Structures are given as C-alpha cells and as structure tokens.
Short mmCIF file of C-alpha atoms in Angstrom, two decimals:
data_model
loop_
_atom_site.label_atom_id
_atom_site.label_comp_id
_atom_site.label_asym_id
_atom_site.label_seq_id
_atom_site.Cartn_x
_atom_site.Cartn_y
_atom_site.Cartn_z
CA MET R 1 0.68 0.10 -0.25
CA LEU R 2 1.46 3.65 -0.08
CA LEU R 3 1.83 5.55 2.41
CA GLY R 4 1.98 8.97 0.39
CA ILE R 5 5.14 11.00 -0.29
CA ASP R 6 8.58 10.07 1.05
CA HIS R 7 10.32 12.45 -0.66
CA ILE R 8 11.20 14.34 -4.26
CA GLY R 9 14.94 13.85 -5.62
CA LEU R 10 17.05 16.46 -7.04
CA VAL R 11 19.47 16.27 -9.28
CA THR R 12 22.67 18.42 -9.36
CA GLY R 13 26.32 17.91 -9.46
CA GLU R 14 26.61 21.54 -7.07
CA PRO R 15 25.02 19.65 -3.78
CA ALA R 16 26.19 22.29 -1.26
CA GLY R 17 26.14 25.08 -5.03
CA LEU R 18 21.70 24.71 -4.14
CA VAL R 19 22.45 25.31 0.01
CA PRO R 20 22.23 29.06 0.26
CA ALA R 21 18.78 28.45 -1.81
CA LEU R 22 17.64 25.55 -0.08
CA THR R 23 18.24 27.75 3.14
CA ALA R 24 16.34 31.34 1.54
CA LEU R 25 13.04 28.64 1.05
CA GLY R 26 13.15 28.16 4.91
CA MET R 27 14.49 24.50 4.75
CA SER R 28 16.94 21.86 7.09
CA LYS R 29 19.70 19.93 6.18
CA LEU R 30 18.11 15.96 7.56
CA ASP R 31 20.52 13.55 7.15
CA SER R 32 22.90 12.44 4.06
CA GLY R 33 23.92 8.96 3.15
CA ILE R 34 24.66 6.93 0.36
CA ALA R 35 23.22 4.48 -1.82
CA ALA R 36 26.05 2.90 -2.33
CA ALA R 37 24.48 0.66 -5.41
CA TYR R 38 23.93 3.75 -6.84
CA GLN R 39 27.00 5.77 -6.57
CA VAL R 40 24.38 8.17 -5.60
CA ALA R 41 25.22 11.06 -2.83
CA CYS R 42 22.18 12.11 -0.97
CA GLU R 43 21.35 14.81 1.17
CA PHE R 44 17.25 15.25 2.84
CA TRP R 45 15.91 18.75 3.35
CA GLN R 46 13.02 18.72 5.26
CA PRO R 47 10.36 21.98 4.16
CA PRO R 48 9.19 24.42 6.96
CA GLY R 49 5.64 23.40 8.18
CA PRO R 50 2.99 21.42 10.13
CA ASP R 51 4.22 17.61 9.25
CA GLY R 52 7.34 18.61 7.71
CA ARG R 53 6.16 16.59 4.11
CA PRO R 54 7.88 15.91 1.65
CA LEU R 55 11.87 15.99 1.80
CA ILE R 56 13.59 16.84 -0.72
CA GLU R 57 16.51 14.42 -1.50
CA LEU R 58 19.00 16.28 -3.66
CA VAL R 59 20.63 13.91 -4.94
CA SER R 60 24.88 13.58 -6.39
CA PRO R 61 27.57 11.40 -8.35
CA ALA R 62 29.57 9.43 -5.20
CA GLY R 63 31.71 8.62 -7.86
CA PRO R 64 33.14 7.50 -10.67
CA GLY R 65 30.17 5.24 -12.79
CA SER R 66 27.71 6.54 -10.69
CA ALA R 67 24.86 6.43 -12.37
CA LEU R 68 23.30 9.79 -12.53
CA ASP R 69 26.42 10.75 -15.01
CA GLY R 70 23.93 10.07 -18.43
CA HIS R 71 21.06 11.77 -16.72
CA LEU R 72 23.11 14.47 -15.52
CA THR R 73 25.00 14.04 -19.24
CA ARG R 74 21.35 14.94 -21.40
CA SER R 75 19.53 16.71 -18.70
CA GLY R 76 21.74 18.54 -16.28
CA PRO R 77 20.33 19.19 -12.94
CA GLY R 78 16.75 19.75 -12.06
CA LEU R 79 13.56 17.14 -10.83
CA HIS R 80 15.01 13.82 -10.89
CA HIS R 81 12.01 11.04 -9.33
CA ILE R 82 9.15 10.80 -7.20
CA ALA R 83 9.50 8.43 -4.12
CA PHE R 84 6.61 6.87 -2.74
CA GLU R 85 6.90 5.46 0.72
CA VAL R 86 5.32 1.55 1.10
CA ASP R 87 4.68 -1.09 3.22
CA HIS R 88 5.63 -3.94 0.84
CA LEU R 89 7.85 -3.44 -2.15
CA GLU R 90 7.32 -6.85 -4.33
CA PRO R 91 3.06 -5.86 -3.99
CA GLU R 92 3.33 -2.08 -5.60
CA LEU R 93 5.34 -2.58 -7.88
CA ASP R 94 3.58 -5.76 -8.95
CA ARG R 95 0.14 -3.71 -9.17
CA LEU R 96 2.92 -0.38 -11.23
CA ARG R 97 3.96 -2.78 -13.68
CA GLY R 98 0.41 -3.90 -14.25
CA ALA R 99 -0.07 0.00 -14.68
CA GLY R 100 2.61 0.27 -17.49
CA PHE R 101 5.58 0.92 -15.26
CA THR R 102 8.38 -0.49 -15.83
CA PRO R 103 10.82 -2.10 -13.67
CA VAL R 104 14.15 -0.61 -13.78
CA ASP R 105 16.18 -2.34 -10.86
CA ARG R 106 16.30 -6.23 -11.01
CA GLU R 107 15.71 -6.42 -6.92
CA PRO R 108 15.84 -3.64 -4.35
CA CYS R 109 18.79 -2.49 -2.77
CA ALA R 110 20.01 -0.73 -0.50
CA GLY R 111 18.85 3.30 0.74
CA ALA R 112 21.04 6.17 1.36
CA ARG R 113 19.81 5.80 4.96
CA PRO R 114 19.25 3.51 6.93
CA GLY R 115 16.40 0.32 7.02
CA MET R 116 15.59 1.79 4.04
CA LEU R 117 15.07 0.07 0.49
CA VAL R 118 14.57 1.20 -2.43
CA VAL R 119 13.13 0.23 -6.00
CA PHE R 120 13.24 2.93 -9.19
CA THR R 121 9.91 2.23 -12.30
CA TYR R 122 9.59 4.48 -15.07
CA LEU R 123 6.31 5.44 -16.96
CA ALA R 124 7.77 6.75 -20.19
CA ARG R 125 4.45 8.04 -21.60
CA PRO R 126 2.84 9.91 -21.43
CA ALA R 127 5.30 11.62 -18.10
CA GLY R 128 8.64 10.56 -18.60
CA LEU R 129 8.49 10.27 -15.10
CA LEU R 130 10.99 7.71 -12.74
CA VAL R 131 9.58 6.98 -9.65
CA GLU R 132 11.37 5.53 -6.76
CA LEU R 133 9.75 3.18 -3.85
CA VAL R 134 10.67 2.75 -0.46
CA GLN R 135 10.02 1.20 2.52
CA TYR R 136 11.89 1.56 5.90
CA ARG R 137 12.90 -2.28 7.09
CA ASP R 138 13.65 -1.24 10.65
CA ASN R 139 11.22 -0.08 13.69
CA THR R 140 12.57 3.75 13.12
CA SER R 141 9.78 5.85 13.23
CA SER R 142 7.82 8.35 10.35
CA GLU R 143 8.41 10.83 12.84
CA GLN R 144 11.96 10.33 14.29
CA ARG R 145 13.42 10.96 10.07
CA GLY R 146 10.90 13.56 9.00
CA GLY R 147 7.72 12.32 8.30
CA ARG R 148 4.09 11.66 9.12
CA HIS R 149 4.24 8.44 9.51
CA PRO R 150 3.60 7.39 12.89
CA ALA R 151 2.78 3.59 12.29
CA ARG R 152 4.55 2.48 10.26
CA ARG R 153 5.08 -0.93 11.15
CA ASP R 154 8.31 -3.49 10.12
CA HIS R 155 7.07 -5.99 7.23
CA GLY R 156 10.40 -7.72 6.10
CA LEU R 157 10.62 -8.09 3.09
CA ARG R 158 10.76 -10.71 -0.30
CA ARG R 159 13.90 -10.01 -2.24
CA THR R 160 13.53 -12.08 -5.34
CA ALA R 161 15.24 -11.08 -9.06
CA ARG R 162 13.41 -9.79 -12.01
CA SER R 163 14.10 -11.80 -14.93
CA ALA R 164 17.64 -10.70 -17.50
CA GLY R 165 17.02 -7.20 -19.49
CA GLU R 166 13.59 -6.40 -17.44
CA GLY R 167 13.86 -2.42 -17.01
CA GLU R 168 17.33 -3.29 -16.68
CA HIS R 169 19.56 -0.17 -16.99
CA PRO R 170 23.18 -0.82 -17.48
CA GLY R 171 25.06 0.29 -14.21
CA HIS R 172 21.67 0.99 -12.75
CA GLU R 173 21.42 4.40 -14.59
CA LEU R 174 18.11 6.03 -13.32
CA ALA R 175 17.25 7.81 -16.73
#
C-alpha cells in the first residue's frame, strides 16, 4: 500500500551550491547518506510546516560510474524522481508494472538512510516519470525521519530477482 510521498529527488552535480537556496526557502538539512548500489550521494532536506513533508532529496554522483552520470549529461540538473513510501515493495512494484510502469532495478537495493530499501520504476509515456518506491525495514518511526506516517510497521521484504533485461538499465542508470 502506498503510504504517501516520502521525498522529491533533485539531481545536481553541485549539492553545496543549492544550500543557500534551500535555506532561503526555510528548509533544513535532516540527514545524508550514500546509496552505494547507485554510487549516489543523498542529502535529505525538510521543508518548513507542521508535517515537514515531503522531504527534498538532493542526489549527486558519489564517484565514477554513478547512476546519475547519464542523466546529468543528457538533461542537466533538475527534477529527478518522486519517491513514495510503501509498506511492502513487491506488491506495489507488481501493481505499478500492471499499470504500465517498467521496473528499472532487478531487485530492491539499500537506500541512503538506515533501514531504507528502494526500487525504481519508470513510466515513459505520457510523463517520462521516474518513481522510487521506499520501504523502511527498521523500527524507526517516520516521525523520527521527519515524516508524517507514525504507524509504519516492519513488514520484511521478499527479495526476488527480476528476469534479466526487464526494465534493466546498465549500471542502474536512473533515467
């Protein structure tokens, strides 16, 4: 089940250059990490307001061979993806596949935050939309992550590999 928007991903080659703009918008840096499977550095920024959602995630290459290299070369910085928190990754991925989304990842990967599992899917037409599904495996509440879903539960995850070539992009390239 979809629980809500977890974050909106913005891609940049210069995350430090966005700090003044995000600060001017009243945002504060919540945490950061590396999504190693993608070679992507992630910073999570919380907007002002009573629920502090959705977060803004700045994504940037964390080294050579980053999944973002192709995107930055083709499209430059800007909106990258919308991430939805789910209680179970597999059923939601199957549901989106039935709705015309193409899986990008062969299997879920560790995200940039503790206990975070992610899988990307893509809707080429009519939107060219990259969607990240996010499941938190640990018992840390969304409130502690800057979220509004205090009743998140640990549901585990069935890790099954997708068939070779099914929506797979070389090197986990993220659109």
